[in-house]
Amino acid sequence: MNRDLKELRSYPMEELNKIKQELKESGKKIYDFGTGDPKEPTYERIRRALIESVPEVSQYPSVYGLKELRVSVANWVKKRFGISLDPDKNIIPSSGSKEAIFHFPLVFIDSEEEKKRVIFGTPAYPVYERGTLFANGTPTPVKLKEEDGFLLRLDRVDKSILEETKIVWINYPHNPTGAFAPKSYFEEVYGICKEYGIILCSDECYSEIYFDKKPPSALEVGIEGVVVFNSLSKRSGMTGYRSGFVAGDEKLISEYKKYRASFGVASPDFIQKAAAFAWSDETHVEERRKIFSKKRNIFLDFLDKIGLEYLYPEATFYIWIKTPDWIKPKEYVKALIKGGIIVSPGENFCSGVEIKNGECSSNYFRIALVPTVEECKEAVKVWEEIHSNLLNR
Ligand SMILES: Cc1ncc(COP(=O)(O)O)c(C=O)c1O
């Protein structure tokens, strides 16, 4: 068995997963704010586009993807960020962002070279680290701090580390914290990447789940040395379709394309046709934002009422909440889960490096606004009762 796979540690909160399982088996009403996979139906016209595209004879899809999809993505990028991309040179479709993020370092890390570090912030989506490990790169987590608004401060990383770095991952709007980065932040990070010959990888899968301001894209600050990853999963409620795109630097995209021909991860053409339609439509995305905004407001009002601190979420469907200081973080999270409110403890987003070094602790937890608006209204009542019972112990 592959050594990297063997050594991968499971998340440290096994105990909480067990409680969740027991709750399910006991038939207790559960409000699941754990996994970031919302249940709103996919827009009917997208579903229809897929059904109408299923052919009588279905053949292998190509790595390059359908021109129709690449043109639709280029049009969307132009409309949304004002950047012109060549659909043949700057864009390749992916089967969702996850596989594309995982595979990327396999192409660009040479394990014989000294320059093989991959920097990412923590708490983090785990795939930046896992892809790095399988590519024999050196995962280099950088702690994201509350006082920095959870922005990855590349300017504070040692020069000697930056010199050994091949890839930097940023992810704004951010999972799990919901942190938002302004364009000036992207400019700053890009400047450092250029100085040190680092590829800037920007995971932008939450760019369309925003409330007030529109999140910027790394493409707005430069294309040379920049690769962005976006997806229909969150924007269009299409997690099950597995459809996204990778866009940016022509040379990097061409090298990545060459590698992707080695394995069969191209999306089926009928998925790509539905995706081409999805990127061309904004009405369904606006509808989704309205729903997440309603759920977010229910929780912001509630958290303010009971006096819990959180990072104000300007985007994403997550809220990063601080446990109160009168109770141990793990105890608060455990009480919520036992009471049927499933949340993700901050430790779930530690990197393997932190776990190995015994540096994985967090006084935050994440809620994903997955249950319906009505369920959110019920859940805050249940939560309030759990909270008062803990306070009045
Ligand atoms: C930060 C981040 N990046 C990428 C993904 C992958 O999304 P998908 O593979 O569905 O496009 C997720 C999914 O939760 C995520 O949270």
PDB file of N, CA, C and O and ligand atoms in Angstrom, residues 36 94-99 101 125 127-128 171 173-175 203-206 230-234 238-239 242-244 318 366, ligand 1:
ATOM      1  N   GLY A  36     -20.628  20.510   4.197  1.00  0.00           N
ATOM      2  CA  GLY A  36     -21.006  21.649   3.325  1.00  0.00           C
ATOM      3  C   GLY A  36     -21.622  21.218   2.009  1.00  0.00           C
ATOM      4  O   GLY A  36     -21.120  21.569   0.947  1.00  0.00           O
ATOM      5  N   SER A  94     -12.913  20.593 -15.339  1.00  0.00           N
ATOM      6  CA  SER A  94     -12.492  19.558 -14.392  1.00  0.00           C
ATOM      7  C   SER A  94     -13.745  18.843 -13.896  1.00  0.00           C
ATOM      8  O   SER A  94     -14.853  19.346 -14.053  1.00  0.00           O
ATOM      9  N   SER A  95     -13.520  17.677 -13.278  1.00  0.00           N
ATOM     10  CA  SER A  95     -14.662  16.952 -12.704  1.00  0.00           C
ATOM     11  C   SER A  95     -14.886  17.441 -11.278  1.00  0.00           C
ATOM     12  O   SER A  95     -14.654  16.715 -10.306  1.00  0.00           O
ATOM     13  N   GLY A  96     -15.251  18.706 -11.154  1.00  0.00           N
ATOM     14  CA  GLY A  96     -15.325  19.353  -9.839  1.00  0.00           C
ATOM     15  C   GLY A  96     -13.921  19.835  -9.489  1.00  0.00           C
ATOM     16  O   GLY A  96     -12.926  19.407 -10.110  1.00  0.00           O
ATOM     17  N   SER A  97     -13.830  20.701  -8.475  1.00  0.00           N
ATOM     18  CA  SER A  97     -12.505  21.249  -8.130  1.00  0.00           C
ATOM     19  C   SER A  97     -11.619  20.256  -7.404  1.00  0.00           C
ATOM     20  O   SER A  97     -10.407  20.317  -7.503  1.00  0.00           O
ATOM     21  N   LYS A  98     -12.239  19.360  -6.648  1.00  0.00           N
ATOM     22  CA  LYS A  98     -11.442  18.524  -5.743  1.00  0.00           C
ATOM     23  C   LYS A  98     -10.360  17.737  -6.473  1.00  0.00           C
ATOM     24  O   LYS A  98      -9.181  17.786  -6.098  1.00  0.00           O
ATOM     25  N   GLU A  99     -10.759  17.023  -7.531  1.00  0.00           N
ATOM     26  CA  GLU A  99      -9.752  16.217  -8.235  1.00  0.00           C
ATOM     27  C   GLU A  99      -8.701  17.120  -8.863  1.00  0.00           C
ATOM     28  O   GLU A  99      -7.513  16.782  -8.871  1.00  0.00           O
ATOM     29  N   ILE A 101      -7.621  20.050  -7.836  1.00  0.00           N
ATOM     30  CA  ILE A 101      -6.740  20.563  -6.774  1.00  0.00           C
ATOM     31  C   ILE A 101      -5.774  19.466  -6.337  1.00  0.00           C
ATOM     32  O   ILE A 101      -4.579  19.675  -6.190  1.00  0.00           O
ATOM     33  N   TYR A 125      -9.280  23.387   3.954  1.00  0.00           N
ATOM     34  CA  TYR A 125      -9.812  22.272   3.167  1.00  0.00           C
ATOM     35  C   TYR A 125      -8.643  21.289   3.010  1.00  0.00           C
ATOM     36  O   TYR A 125      -7.544  21.709   2.635  1.00  0.00           O
ATOM     37  N   VAL A 127      -7.535  19.051   0.994  1.00  0.00           N
ATOM     38  CA  VAL A 127      -6.997  18.499  -0.262  1.00  0.00           C
ATOM     39  C   VAL A 127      -5.676  19.149  -0.707  1.00  0.00           C
ATOM     40  O   VAL A 127      -4.860  18.515  -1.374  1.00  0.00           O
ATOM     41  N   TYR A 128      -5.437  20.412  -0.291  1.00  0.00           N
ATOM     42  CA  TYR A 128      -4.151  21.045  -0.666  1.00  0.00           C
ATOM     43  C   TYR A 128      -3.008  20.210  -0.106  1.00  0.00           C
ATOM     44  O   TYR A 128      -2.000  19.994  -0.753  1.00  0.00           O
ATOM     45  N   ASN A 171      -7.499  30.506  -0.666  1.00  0.00           N
ATOM     46  CA  ASN A 171      -8.895  30.092  -0.821  1.00  0.00           C
ATOM     47  C   ASN A 171      -9.790  31.163  -0.185  1.00  0.00           C
ATOM     48  O   ASN A 171     -10.159  31.061   0.967  1.00  0.00           O
ATOM     49  N   PRO A 173     -13.330  33.551  -1.032  1.00  0.00           N
ATOM     50  CA  PRO A 173     -13.891  33.294   0.291  1.00  0.00           C
ATOM     51  C   PRO A 173     -13.479  31.907   0.819  1.00  0.00           C
ATOM     52  O   PRO A 173     -13.423  30.954   0.064  1.00  0.00           O
ATOM     53  N   HIS A 174     -13.269  31.882   2.142  1.00  0.00           N
ATOM     54  CA  HIS A 174     -12.562  30.759   2.745  1.00  0.00           C
ATOM     55  C   HIS A 174     -13.452  29.722   3.443  1.00  0.00           C
ATOM     56  O   HIS A 174     -14.377  30.073   4.160  1.00  0.00           O
ATOM     57  N   ASN A 175     -13.111  28.472   3.196  1.00  0.00           N
ATOM     58  CA  ASN A 175     -13.657  27.363   3.968  1.00  0.00           C
ATOM     59  C   ASN A 175     -12.559  26.920   4.935  1.00  0.00           C
ATOM     60  O   ASN A 175     -11.453  26.651   4.491  1.00  0.00           O
ATOM     61  N   ASP A 203      -8.155  28.881  -5.040  1.00  0.00           N
ATOM     62  CA  ASP A 203      -9.358  28.046  -5.016  1.00  0.00           C
ATOM     63  C   ASP A 203     -10.549  28.970  -4.758  1.00  0.00           C
ATOM     64  O   ASP A 203     -10.709  29.502  -3.665  1.00  0.00           O
ATOM     65  N   GLU A 204     -11.358  29.168  -5.799  1.00  0.00           N
ATOM     66  CA  GLU A 204     -12.410  30.196  -5.719  1.00  0.00           C
ATOM     67  C   GLU A 204     -13.814  29.608  -5.777  1.00  0.00           C
ATOM     68  O   GLU A 204     -14.748  30.233  -6.273  1.00  0.00           O
ATOM     69  N   CYS A 205     -13.983  28.392  -5.219  1.00  0.00           N
ATOM     70  CA  CYS A 205     -15.278  27.728  -5.398  1.00  0.00           C
ATOM     71  C   CYS A 205     -16.429  28.401  -4.638  1.00  0.00           C
ATOM     72  O   CYS A 205     -17.584  28.102  -4.894  1.00  0.00           O
ATOM     73  N   TYR A 206     -16.099  29.337  -3.717  1.00  0.00           N
ATOM     74  CA  TYR A 206     -17.184  30.063  -3.018  1.00  0.00           C
ATOM     75  C   TYR A 206     -17.358  31.481  -3.544  1.00  0.00           C
ATOM     76  O   TYR A 206     -18.050  32.291  -2.918  1.00  0.00           O
ATOM     77  N   ASN A 230     -12.407  26.870 -10.071  1.00  0.00           N
ATOM     78  CA  ASN A 230     -13.776  27.218  -9.682  1.00  0.00           C
ATOM     79  C   ASN A 230     -14.683  26.040 -10.001  1.00  0.00           C
ATOM     80  O   ASN A 230     -14.245  25.071 -10.641  1.00  0.00           O
ATOM     81  N   SER A 231     -15.935  26.124  -9.565  1.00  0.00           N
ATOM     82  CA  SER A 231     -16.769  24.925  -9.600  1.00  0.00           C
ATOM     83  C   SER A 231     -18.251  25.312  -9.609  1.00  0.00           C
ATOM     84  O   SER A 231     -18.629  26.374  -9.121  1.00  0.00           O
ATOM     85  N   LEU A 232     -19.056  24.395 -10.134  1.00  0.00           N
ATOM     86  CA  LEU A 232     -20.506  24.629 -10.095  1.00  0.00           C
ATOM     87  C   LEU A 232     -21.135  24.072  -8.819  1.00  0.00           C
ATOM     88  O   LEU A 232     -22.312  24.278  -8.559  1.00  0.00           O
ATOM     89  N   SER A 233     -20.328  23.358  -8.034  1.00  0.00           N
ATOM     90  CA  SER A 233     -20.872  22.690  -6.855  1.00  0.00           C
ATOM     91  C   SER A 233     -21.616  23.645  -5.942  1.00  0.00           C
ATOM     92  O   SER A 233     -22.774  23.412  -5.582  1.00  0.00           O
ATOM     93  N   LYS A 234     -20.964  24.726  -5.544  1.00  0.00           N
ATOM     94  CA  LYS A 234     -21.544  25.648  -4.578  1.00  0.00           C
ATOM     95  C   LYS A 234     -22.388  26.698  -5.302  1.00  0.00           C
ATOM     96  O   LYS A 234     -23.480  27.039  -4.868  1.00  0.00           O
ATOM     97  N   MET A 238     -24.639  21.970  -7.574  1.00  0.00           N
ATOM     98  CA  MET A 238     -24.429  20.828  -8.470  1.00  0.00           C
ATOM     99  C   MET A 238     -23.312  19.919  -7.967  1.00  0.00           C
ATOM    100  O   MET A 238     -22.547  19.371  -8.760  1.00  0.00           O
ATOM    101  N   THR A 239     -23.232  19.744  -6.633  1.00  0.00           N
ATOM    102  CA  THR A 239     -22.137  18.929  -6.083  1.00  0.00           C
ATOM    103  C   THR A 239     -22.105  17.525  -6.722  1.00  0.00           C
ATOM    104  O   THR A 239     -21.042  16.990  -6.961  1.00  0.00           O
ATOM    105  N   ARG A 242     -20.279  16.929 -10.420  1.00  0.00           N
ATOM    106  CA  ARG A 242     -18.823  16.964 -10.545  1.00  0.00           C
ATOM    107  C   ARG A 242     -18.418  17.780 -11.767  1.00  0.00           C
ATOM    108  O   ARG A 242     -18.045  17.252 -12.813  1.00  0.00           O
ATOM    109  N   SER A 243     -18.493  19.079 -11.643  1.00  0.00           N
ATOM    110  CA  SER A 243     -18.110  19.923 -12.772  1.00  0.00           C
ATOM    111  C   SER A 243     -17.522  21.239 -12.300  1.00  0.00           C
ATOM    112  O   SER A 243     -18.132  21.947 -11.501  1.00  0.00           O
ATOM    113  N   GLY A 244     -16.331  21.524 -12.806  1.00  0.00           N
ATOM    114  CA  GLY A 244     -15.674  22.793 -12.482  1.00  0.00           C
ATOM    115  C   GLY A 244     -14.744  23.170 -13.610  1.00  0.00           C
ATOM    116  O   GLY A 244     -14.811  22.590 -14.703  1.00  0.00           O
ATOM    117  N   TYR A 318     -20.849  29.284   5.310  1.00  0.00           N
ATOM    118  CA  TYR A 318     -20.337  28.833   6.600  1.00  0.00           C
ATOM    119  C   TYR A 318     -20.347  29.977   7.608  1.00  0.00           C
ATOM    120  O   TYR A 318     -20.247  31.141   7.219  1.00  0.00           O
ATOM    121  N   ARG A 366     -17.404  25.213  13.063  1.00  0.00           N
ATOM    122  CA  ARG A 366     -18.028  25.712  11.831  1.00  0.00           C
ATOM    123  C   ARG A 366     -19.447  25.189  11.701  1.00  0.00           C
ATOM    124  O   ARG A 366     -19.699  24.017  11.974  1.00  0.00           O
TER     125      ARG A 366
HETATM  126  C1  LIG B   1     -12.450  25.082  -0.237  1.00  0.00           C
HETATM  127  C2  LIG B   1     -12.990  24.040  -1.129  1.00  0.00           C
HETATM  128  N1  LIG B   1     -12.381  23.810  -2.292  1.00  0.00           N
HETATM  129  C3  LIG B   1     -12.819  22.867  -3.137  1.00  0.00           C
HETATM  130  C4  LIG B   1     -13.931  22.110  -2.848  1.00  0.00           C
HETATM  131  C5  LIG B   1     -14.326  21.036  -3.823  1.00  0.00           C
HETATM  132  O1  LIG B   1     -15.501  21.271  -4.435  1.00  0.00           O
HETATM  133  P1  LIG B   1     -15.949  20.430  -5.702  1.00  0.00           P
HETATM  134  O2  LIG B   1     -14.975  19.324  -5.913  1.00  0.00           O
HETATM  135  O3  LIG B   1     -17.299  19.927  -5.400  1.00  0.00           O
HETATM  136  O4  LIG B   1     -15.907  21.391  -6.851  1.00  0.00           O
HETATM  137  C6  LIG B   1     -14.602  22.312  -1.635  1.00  0.00           C
HETATM  138  C7  LIG B   1     -15.757  21.486  -1.278  1.00  0.00           C
HETATM  139  O5  LIG B   1     -16.289  21.496  -0.208  1.00  0.00           O
HETATM  140  C8  LIG B   1     -14.121  23.309  -0.759  1.00  0.00           C
HETATM  141  O6  LIG B   1     -14.717  23.555   0.403  1.00  0.00           O
END
